[in-house]
Amino acid sequence: MNLHYVSDSSLDDIKSNIKHNIPYYSSDIPWMDEYFGSESWSFPSKIRVEDIDLHMPISSTVHFDLENTKKVYSTLKDITLIQACDERMWTYLAHQTFWNYMRERWPVESYLKKGKPEDAIRERYFFMSNKGRALVRNGIARLWWYGYVSYDEEREDPFELTAMLLSKLDIAQSLLERVFSGNRDITRAVLAVIHQKDKVEGIAVSRNVFRSLMMYINQLGGVTILDALDRSELERLIEGKLNKLLHES
């Protein structure tokens, strides 16, 4: 199939009318055709992909994020970062292709109880205004982004670091919302070091230690051209700092 995009005018319409459209987000079936009537609201791109059959969440704690990340990223691995940052594609996928998954994974009813469901809808079905967090928060884009920053074809299991990333939600959030997260060498170096400590050496890295490590990398970026360092150099720097933090904790 060809990936589809929501048109600019249609995106503006439904994004500016989220509060009014909240009841639609409880629908058991996609509602965009009904909403726009005879008006054309989407268009096909030139990107050809295989159908993706996502695993449905079965409880509030069993979401199959790793399995679904493998499916989404494997299918869309060849799209560019520019294409991946296009809100129109993810909005179409969230509202049409993967509507049933979105209803199970991010049910609007749970947000109605907490108040301000329009904020949750904007975060999960569209892109937030904070572009640095948008890809991590959108209900479908996040699955691609997890794969993008962690997939390592040099490993026997290319998704080994993805499993590490998703094994601890604090790691995923703290790492992926940093400004350097678009540099896969940095994110994979961080995950490789954490994986070595956790899975090989049996040393757990606490939330506080990990956050301190992230602060160090941010500061390092201010005095060192991180983009110029290769993976092995990055891993040595990160491991050295992590060992110091673990010793001090």
GROMACS .gro file of N, CA, C and O in nm, residues 23 47-48 51 56 65 74 93 103 107 111 122 128 134-135 137 154 165 169 171 189 197 224 240:
model
   96
   23PRO      N    1  -1.620   1.367   2.131
   23PRO     CA    2  -1.706   1.247   2.120
   23PRO      C    3  -1.665   1.151   2.009
   23PRO      O    4  -1.683   1.030   2.021
   47ILE      N    5   0.536   0.668  -0.091
   47ILE     CA    6   0.603   0.571  -0.006
   47ILE      C    7   0.522   0.441  -0.003
   47ILE      O    8   0.407   0.439   0.041
   48ARG      N    9   0.583   0.334  -0.054
   48ARG     CA   10   0.518   0.203  -0.057
   48ARG      C   11   0.559   0.122   0.067
   48ARG      O   12   0.678   0.112   0.099
   51ASP      N   13   0.147  -0.390   0.469
   51ASP     CA   14   0.049  -0.372   0.578
   51ASP      C   15   0.116  -0.406   0.711
   51ASP      O   16   0.197  -0.497   0.719
   56MET      N   17  -0.259  -0.580   1.976
   56MET     CA   18  -0.348  -0.500   2.058
   56MET      C   19  -0.310  -0.513   2.206
   56MET      O   20  -0.282  -0.625   2.253
   65ASP      N   21   0.466  -0.281   2.337
   65ASP     CA   22   0.537  -0.171   2.271
   65ASP      C   23   0.660  -0.221   2.195
   65ASP      O   24   0.690  -0.172   2.086
   74SER      N   25   1.051  -0.178   1.130
   74SER     CA   26   1.096  -0.267   1.022
   74SER      C   27   1.028  -0.231   0.890
   74SER      O   28   1.090  -0.236   0.783
   93LEU      N   29  -0.225   0.795   1.019
   93LEU     CA   30  -0.209   0.661   1.074
   93LEU      C   31  -0.284   0.644   1.206
   93LEU      O   32  -0.344   0.540   1.233
  103ARG      N   33  -0.749   0.321   1.988
  103ARG     CA   34  -0.862   0.314   2.081
  103ARG      C   35  -0.830   0.226   2.202
  103ARG      O   36  -0.872   0.253   2.313
  107PRO      N   37  -0.723   0.510   2.507
  107PRO     CA   38  -0.867   0.536   2.508
  107PRO      C   39  -0.900   0.673   2.568
  107PRO      O   40  -0.853   0.707   2.676
  111TYR      N   41  -0.899   0.956   2.976
  111TYR     CA   42  -0.859   1.096   2.992
  111TYR      C   43  -0.977   1.183   3.032
  111TYR      O   44  -0.960   1.288   3.094
  122ARG      N   45  -0.443   1.578   2.168
  122ARG     CA   46  -0.342   1.652   2.092
  122ARG      C   47  -0.207   1.584   2.105
  122ARG      O   48  -0.130   1.576   2.008
  128MET      N   49   0.247   1.751   1.948
  128MET     CA   50   0.248   1.860   2.046
  128MET      C   51   0.324   1.980   1.988
  128MET      O   52   0.398   1.966   1.891
  134ALA      N   53   0.736   1.572   2.036
  134ALA     CA   54   0.621   1.530   1.955
  134ALA      C   55   0.631   1.386   1.906
  134ALA      O   56   0.536   1.308   1.917
  135LEU      N   57   0.747   1.349   1.851
  135LEU     CA   58   0.763   1.214   1.797
  135LEU      C   59   0.756   1.107   1.906
  135LEU      O   60   0.717   0.993   1.879
  137ARG      N   61   0.567   1.131   2.175
  137ARG     CA   62   0.435   1.130   2.237
  137ARG      C   63   0.324   1.081   2.144
  137ARG      O   64   0.226   1.022   2.191
  154GLU      N   65   2.443  -0.398   1.358
  154GLU     CA   66   2.569  -0.467   1.383
  154GLU      C   67   2.556  -0.575   1.490
  154GLU      O   68   2.645  -0.657   1.509
  165LEU      N   69   1.590  -0.014   2.587
  165LEU     CA   70   1.525   0.116   2.593
  165LEU      C   71   1.386   0.106   2.655
  165LEU      O   72   1.348   0.185   2.741
  169LEU      N   73   1.085   0.268   3.148
  169LEU     CA   74   1.020   0.385   3.090
  169LEU      C   75   1.095   0.513   3.119
  169LEU      O   76   1.093   0.607   3.042
  171ILE      N   77   1.413   0.551   3.122
  171ILE     CA   78   1.520   0.560   3.023
  171ILE      C   79   1.464   0.615   2.893
  171ILE      O   80   1.519   0.709   2.834
  189ALA      N   81   2.499   0.457   2.183
  189ALA     CA   82   2.614   0.444   2.275
  189ALA      C   83   2.565   0.441   2.419
  189ALA      O   84   2.612   0.360   2.500
  197LYS      N   85   2.598  -0.274   3.158
  197LYS     CA   86   2.589  -0.270   3.305
  197LYS      C   87   2.476  -0.359   3.356
  197LYS      O   88   2.492  -0.438   3.448
  224THR      N   89   3.213   1.990   2.361
  224THR     CA   90   3.270   1.891   2.271
  224THR      C   91   3.179   1.872   2.151
  224THR      O   92   3.057   1.876   2.165
  240GLY      N   93   3.283   0.587   3.133
  240GLY     CA   94   3.366   0.647   3.236
  240GLY      C   95   3.284   0.731   3.333
  240GLY      O   96   3.301   0.722   3.456
   0.00000   0.00000   0.00000
